[in-house]
PDB file of C-alpha atoms in Angstrom:
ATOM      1  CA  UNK A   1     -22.906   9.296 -25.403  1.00  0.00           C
ATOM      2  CA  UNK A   2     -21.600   5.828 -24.642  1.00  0.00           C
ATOM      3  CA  UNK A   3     -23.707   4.394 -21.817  1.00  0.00           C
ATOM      4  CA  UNK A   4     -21.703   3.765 -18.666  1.00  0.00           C
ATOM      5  CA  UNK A   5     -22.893   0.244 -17.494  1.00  0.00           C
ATOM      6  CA  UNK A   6     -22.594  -1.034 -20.775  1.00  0.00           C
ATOM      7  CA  UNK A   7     -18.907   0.210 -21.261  1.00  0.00           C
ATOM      8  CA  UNK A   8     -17.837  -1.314 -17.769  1.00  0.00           C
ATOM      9  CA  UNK A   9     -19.645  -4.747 -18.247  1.00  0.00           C
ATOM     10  CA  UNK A  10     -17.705  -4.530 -21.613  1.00  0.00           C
ATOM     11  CA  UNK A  11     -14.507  -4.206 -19.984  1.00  0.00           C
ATOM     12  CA  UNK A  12     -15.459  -7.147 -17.220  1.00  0.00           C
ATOM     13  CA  UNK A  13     -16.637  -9.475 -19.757  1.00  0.00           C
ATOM     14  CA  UNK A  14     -13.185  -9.356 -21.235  1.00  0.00           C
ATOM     15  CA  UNK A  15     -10.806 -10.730 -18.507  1.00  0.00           C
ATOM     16  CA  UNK A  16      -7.004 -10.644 -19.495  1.00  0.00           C
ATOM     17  CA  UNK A  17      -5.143 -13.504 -18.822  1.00  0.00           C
ATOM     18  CA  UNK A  18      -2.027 -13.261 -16.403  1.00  0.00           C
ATOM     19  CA  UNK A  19       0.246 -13.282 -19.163  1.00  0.00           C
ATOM     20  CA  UNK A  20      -1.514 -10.527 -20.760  1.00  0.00           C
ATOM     21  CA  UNK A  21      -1.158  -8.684 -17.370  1.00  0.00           C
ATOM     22  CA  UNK A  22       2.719  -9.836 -17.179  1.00  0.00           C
ATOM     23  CA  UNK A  23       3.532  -8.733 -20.971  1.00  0.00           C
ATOM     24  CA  UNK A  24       1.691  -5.113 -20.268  1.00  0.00           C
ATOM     25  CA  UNK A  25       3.402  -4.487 -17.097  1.00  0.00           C
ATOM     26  CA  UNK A  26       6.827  -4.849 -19.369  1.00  0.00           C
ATOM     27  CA  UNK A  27       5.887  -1.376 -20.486  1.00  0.00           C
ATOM     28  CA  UNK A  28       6.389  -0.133 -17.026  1.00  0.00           C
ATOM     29  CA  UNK A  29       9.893   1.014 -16.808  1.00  0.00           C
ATOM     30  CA  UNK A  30      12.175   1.703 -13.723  1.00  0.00           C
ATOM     31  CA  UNK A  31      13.014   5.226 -13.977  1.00  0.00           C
ATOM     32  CA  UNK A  32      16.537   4.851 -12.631  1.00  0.00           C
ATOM     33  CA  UNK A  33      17.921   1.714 -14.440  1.00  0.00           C
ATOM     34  CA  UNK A  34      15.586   2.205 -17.846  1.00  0.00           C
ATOM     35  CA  UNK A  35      14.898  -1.068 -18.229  1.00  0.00           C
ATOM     36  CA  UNK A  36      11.049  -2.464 -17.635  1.00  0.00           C
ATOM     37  CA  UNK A  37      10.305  -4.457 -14.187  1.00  0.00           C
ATOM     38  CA  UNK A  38       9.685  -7.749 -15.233  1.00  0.00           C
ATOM     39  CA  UNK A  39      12.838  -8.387 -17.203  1.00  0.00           C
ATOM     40  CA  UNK A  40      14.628  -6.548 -13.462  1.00  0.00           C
ATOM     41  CA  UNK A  41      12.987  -9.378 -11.930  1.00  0.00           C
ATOM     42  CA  UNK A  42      10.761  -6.471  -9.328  1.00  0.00           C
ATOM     43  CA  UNK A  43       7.336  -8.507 -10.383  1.00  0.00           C
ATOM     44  CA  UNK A  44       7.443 -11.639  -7.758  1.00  0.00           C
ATOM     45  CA  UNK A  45       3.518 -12.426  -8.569  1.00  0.00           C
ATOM     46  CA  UNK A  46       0.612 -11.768 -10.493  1.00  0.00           C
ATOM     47  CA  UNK A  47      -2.820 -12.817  -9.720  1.00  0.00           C
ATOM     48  CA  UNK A  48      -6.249 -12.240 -11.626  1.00  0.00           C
ATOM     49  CA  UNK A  49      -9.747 -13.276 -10.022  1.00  0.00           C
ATOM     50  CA  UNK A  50     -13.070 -13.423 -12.673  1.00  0.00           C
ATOM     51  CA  UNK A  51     -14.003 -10.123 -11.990  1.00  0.00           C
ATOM     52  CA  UNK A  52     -10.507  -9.057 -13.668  1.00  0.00           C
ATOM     53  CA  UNK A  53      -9.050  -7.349 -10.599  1.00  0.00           C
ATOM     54  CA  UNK A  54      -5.307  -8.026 -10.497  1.00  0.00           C
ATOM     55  CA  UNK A  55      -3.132  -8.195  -7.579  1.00  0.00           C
ATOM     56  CA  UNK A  56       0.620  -8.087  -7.794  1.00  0.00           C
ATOM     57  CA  UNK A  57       3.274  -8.941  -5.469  1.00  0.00           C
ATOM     58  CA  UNK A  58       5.905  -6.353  -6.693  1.00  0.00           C
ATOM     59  CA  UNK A  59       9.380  -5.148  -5.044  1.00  0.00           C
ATOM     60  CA  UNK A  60      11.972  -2.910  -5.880  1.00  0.00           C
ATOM     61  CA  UNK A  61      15.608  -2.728  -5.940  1.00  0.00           C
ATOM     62  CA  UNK A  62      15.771  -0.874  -2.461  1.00  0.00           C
ATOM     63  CA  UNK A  63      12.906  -0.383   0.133  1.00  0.00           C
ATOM     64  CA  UNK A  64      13.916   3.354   0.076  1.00  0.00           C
ATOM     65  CA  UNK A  65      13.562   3.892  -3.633  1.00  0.00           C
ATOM     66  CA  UNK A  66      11.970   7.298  -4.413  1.00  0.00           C
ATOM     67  CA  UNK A  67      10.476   6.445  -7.684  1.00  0.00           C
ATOM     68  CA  UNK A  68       7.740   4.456  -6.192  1.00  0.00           C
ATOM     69  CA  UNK A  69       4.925   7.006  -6.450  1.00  0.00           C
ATOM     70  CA  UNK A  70       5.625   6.836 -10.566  1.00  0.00           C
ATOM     71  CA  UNK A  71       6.088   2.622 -10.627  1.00  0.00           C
ATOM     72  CA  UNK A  72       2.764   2.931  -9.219  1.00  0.00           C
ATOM     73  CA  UNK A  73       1.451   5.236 -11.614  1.00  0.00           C
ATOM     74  CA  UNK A  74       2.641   3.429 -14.558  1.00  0.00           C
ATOM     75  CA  UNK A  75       1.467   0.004 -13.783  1.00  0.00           C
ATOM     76  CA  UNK A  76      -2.124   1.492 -13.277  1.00  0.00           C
ATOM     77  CA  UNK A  77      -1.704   3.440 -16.272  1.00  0.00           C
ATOM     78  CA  UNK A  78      -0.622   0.403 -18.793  1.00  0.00           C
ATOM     79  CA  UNK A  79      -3.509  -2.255 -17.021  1.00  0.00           C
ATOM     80  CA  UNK A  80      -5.720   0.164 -17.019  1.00  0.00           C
ATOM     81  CA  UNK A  81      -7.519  -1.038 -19.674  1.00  0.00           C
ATOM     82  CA  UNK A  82      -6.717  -4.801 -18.992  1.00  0.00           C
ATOM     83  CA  UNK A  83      -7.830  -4.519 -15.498  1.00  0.00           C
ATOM     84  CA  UNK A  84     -10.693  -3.421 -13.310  1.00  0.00           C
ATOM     85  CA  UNK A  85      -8.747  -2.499 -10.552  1.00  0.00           C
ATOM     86  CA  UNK A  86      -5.527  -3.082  -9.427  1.00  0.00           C
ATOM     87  CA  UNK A  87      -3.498  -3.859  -6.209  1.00  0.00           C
ATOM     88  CA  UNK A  88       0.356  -3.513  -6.003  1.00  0.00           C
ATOM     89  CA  UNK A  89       1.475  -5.770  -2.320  1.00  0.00           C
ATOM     90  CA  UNK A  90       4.906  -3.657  -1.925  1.00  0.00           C
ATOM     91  CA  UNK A  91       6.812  -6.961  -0.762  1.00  0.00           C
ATOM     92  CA  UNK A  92      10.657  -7.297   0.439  1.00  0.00           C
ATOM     93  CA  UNK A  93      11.136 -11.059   0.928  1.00  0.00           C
ATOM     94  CA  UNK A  94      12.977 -12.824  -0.474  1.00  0.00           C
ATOM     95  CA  UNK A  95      15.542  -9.428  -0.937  1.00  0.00           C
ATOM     96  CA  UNK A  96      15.845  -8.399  -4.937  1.00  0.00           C
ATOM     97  CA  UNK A  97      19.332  -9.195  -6.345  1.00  0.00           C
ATOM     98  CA  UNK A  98      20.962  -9.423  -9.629  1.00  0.00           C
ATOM     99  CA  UNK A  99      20.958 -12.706 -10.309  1.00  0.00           C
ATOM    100  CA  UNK A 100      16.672 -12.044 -10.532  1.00  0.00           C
ATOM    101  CA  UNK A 101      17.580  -9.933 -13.903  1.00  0.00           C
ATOM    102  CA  UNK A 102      16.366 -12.015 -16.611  1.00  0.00           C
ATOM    103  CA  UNK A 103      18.658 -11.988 -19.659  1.00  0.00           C
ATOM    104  CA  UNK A 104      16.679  -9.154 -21.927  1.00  0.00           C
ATOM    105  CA  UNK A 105      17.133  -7.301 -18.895  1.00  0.00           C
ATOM    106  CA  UNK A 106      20.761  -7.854 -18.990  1.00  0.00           C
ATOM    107  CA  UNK A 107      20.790  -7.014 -22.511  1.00  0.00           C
ATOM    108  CA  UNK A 108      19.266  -4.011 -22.068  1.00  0.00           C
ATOM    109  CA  UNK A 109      21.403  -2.612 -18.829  1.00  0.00           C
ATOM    110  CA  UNK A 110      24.410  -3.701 -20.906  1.00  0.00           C
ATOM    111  CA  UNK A 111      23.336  -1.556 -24.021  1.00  0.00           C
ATOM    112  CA  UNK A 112      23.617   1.563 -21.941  1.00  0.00           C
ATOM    113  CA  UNK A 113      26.462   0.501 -19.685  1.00  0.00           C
ATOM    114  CA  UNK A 114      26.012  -1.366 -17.234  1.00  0.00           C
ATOM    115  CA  UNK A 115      28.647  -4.046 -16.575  1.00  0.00           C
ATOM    116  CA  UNK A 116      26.865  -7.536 -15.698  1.00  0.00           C
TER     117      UNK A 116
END
């Protein structure tokens, strides 16, 4: 059996970058418009201290958006092993709009419909 210790000063020693953080999170999708929340624009920031704790400044396309539980689940779930913990700050300013939709992400919301 793997010891512990050893297995978590493993994953410590091995600090992603933020652009490894920022290229994992685009595997968290938004469950309503399919496409991932970077390329929606919903990421705002992304921070990593040495310890490889990562702190995000995230928003989402309205404050009373239901699917927040799983956005939260998902983001843990992909950084999980890129991160030793991690923080979501649930921000609102400035407001998400469109024009924050990168164009991938108005690629993809075309490909199944979307008129942009």
């Amino acid at each position: 059996m793997p010891d512990v210790d050893a297995v978590d000063a493993t994953k410590a020693a091995a600090v992603a970058t933020r652009d490894e953080i920022i290229e994992a999170m685009k595997d968290v999708v938004d469950p309503e418009l399919m496409v991932n929340v970077v390329d929606l624009g919903l990421l705002y920031g992304c921070q990593v201290d040495e310890q490889g704790n990562v702190t995000l400044d995230m928003t989402l396309t309205s404050p009373t958006c239901p699917l927040t539980d799983k956005i939260e689940y998902d983001t843990k779930y992909v950084l999980d092993t890129l991160a030793n913990s991690v923080t979501i700050n649930w921000v609102w300013l400035p407001p998400w709009t469109l024009e924050m939709i990168t164009e991938d992400g108005r690629e993809q919301l075309r490909a199944i419909g979307y008129n942009l």
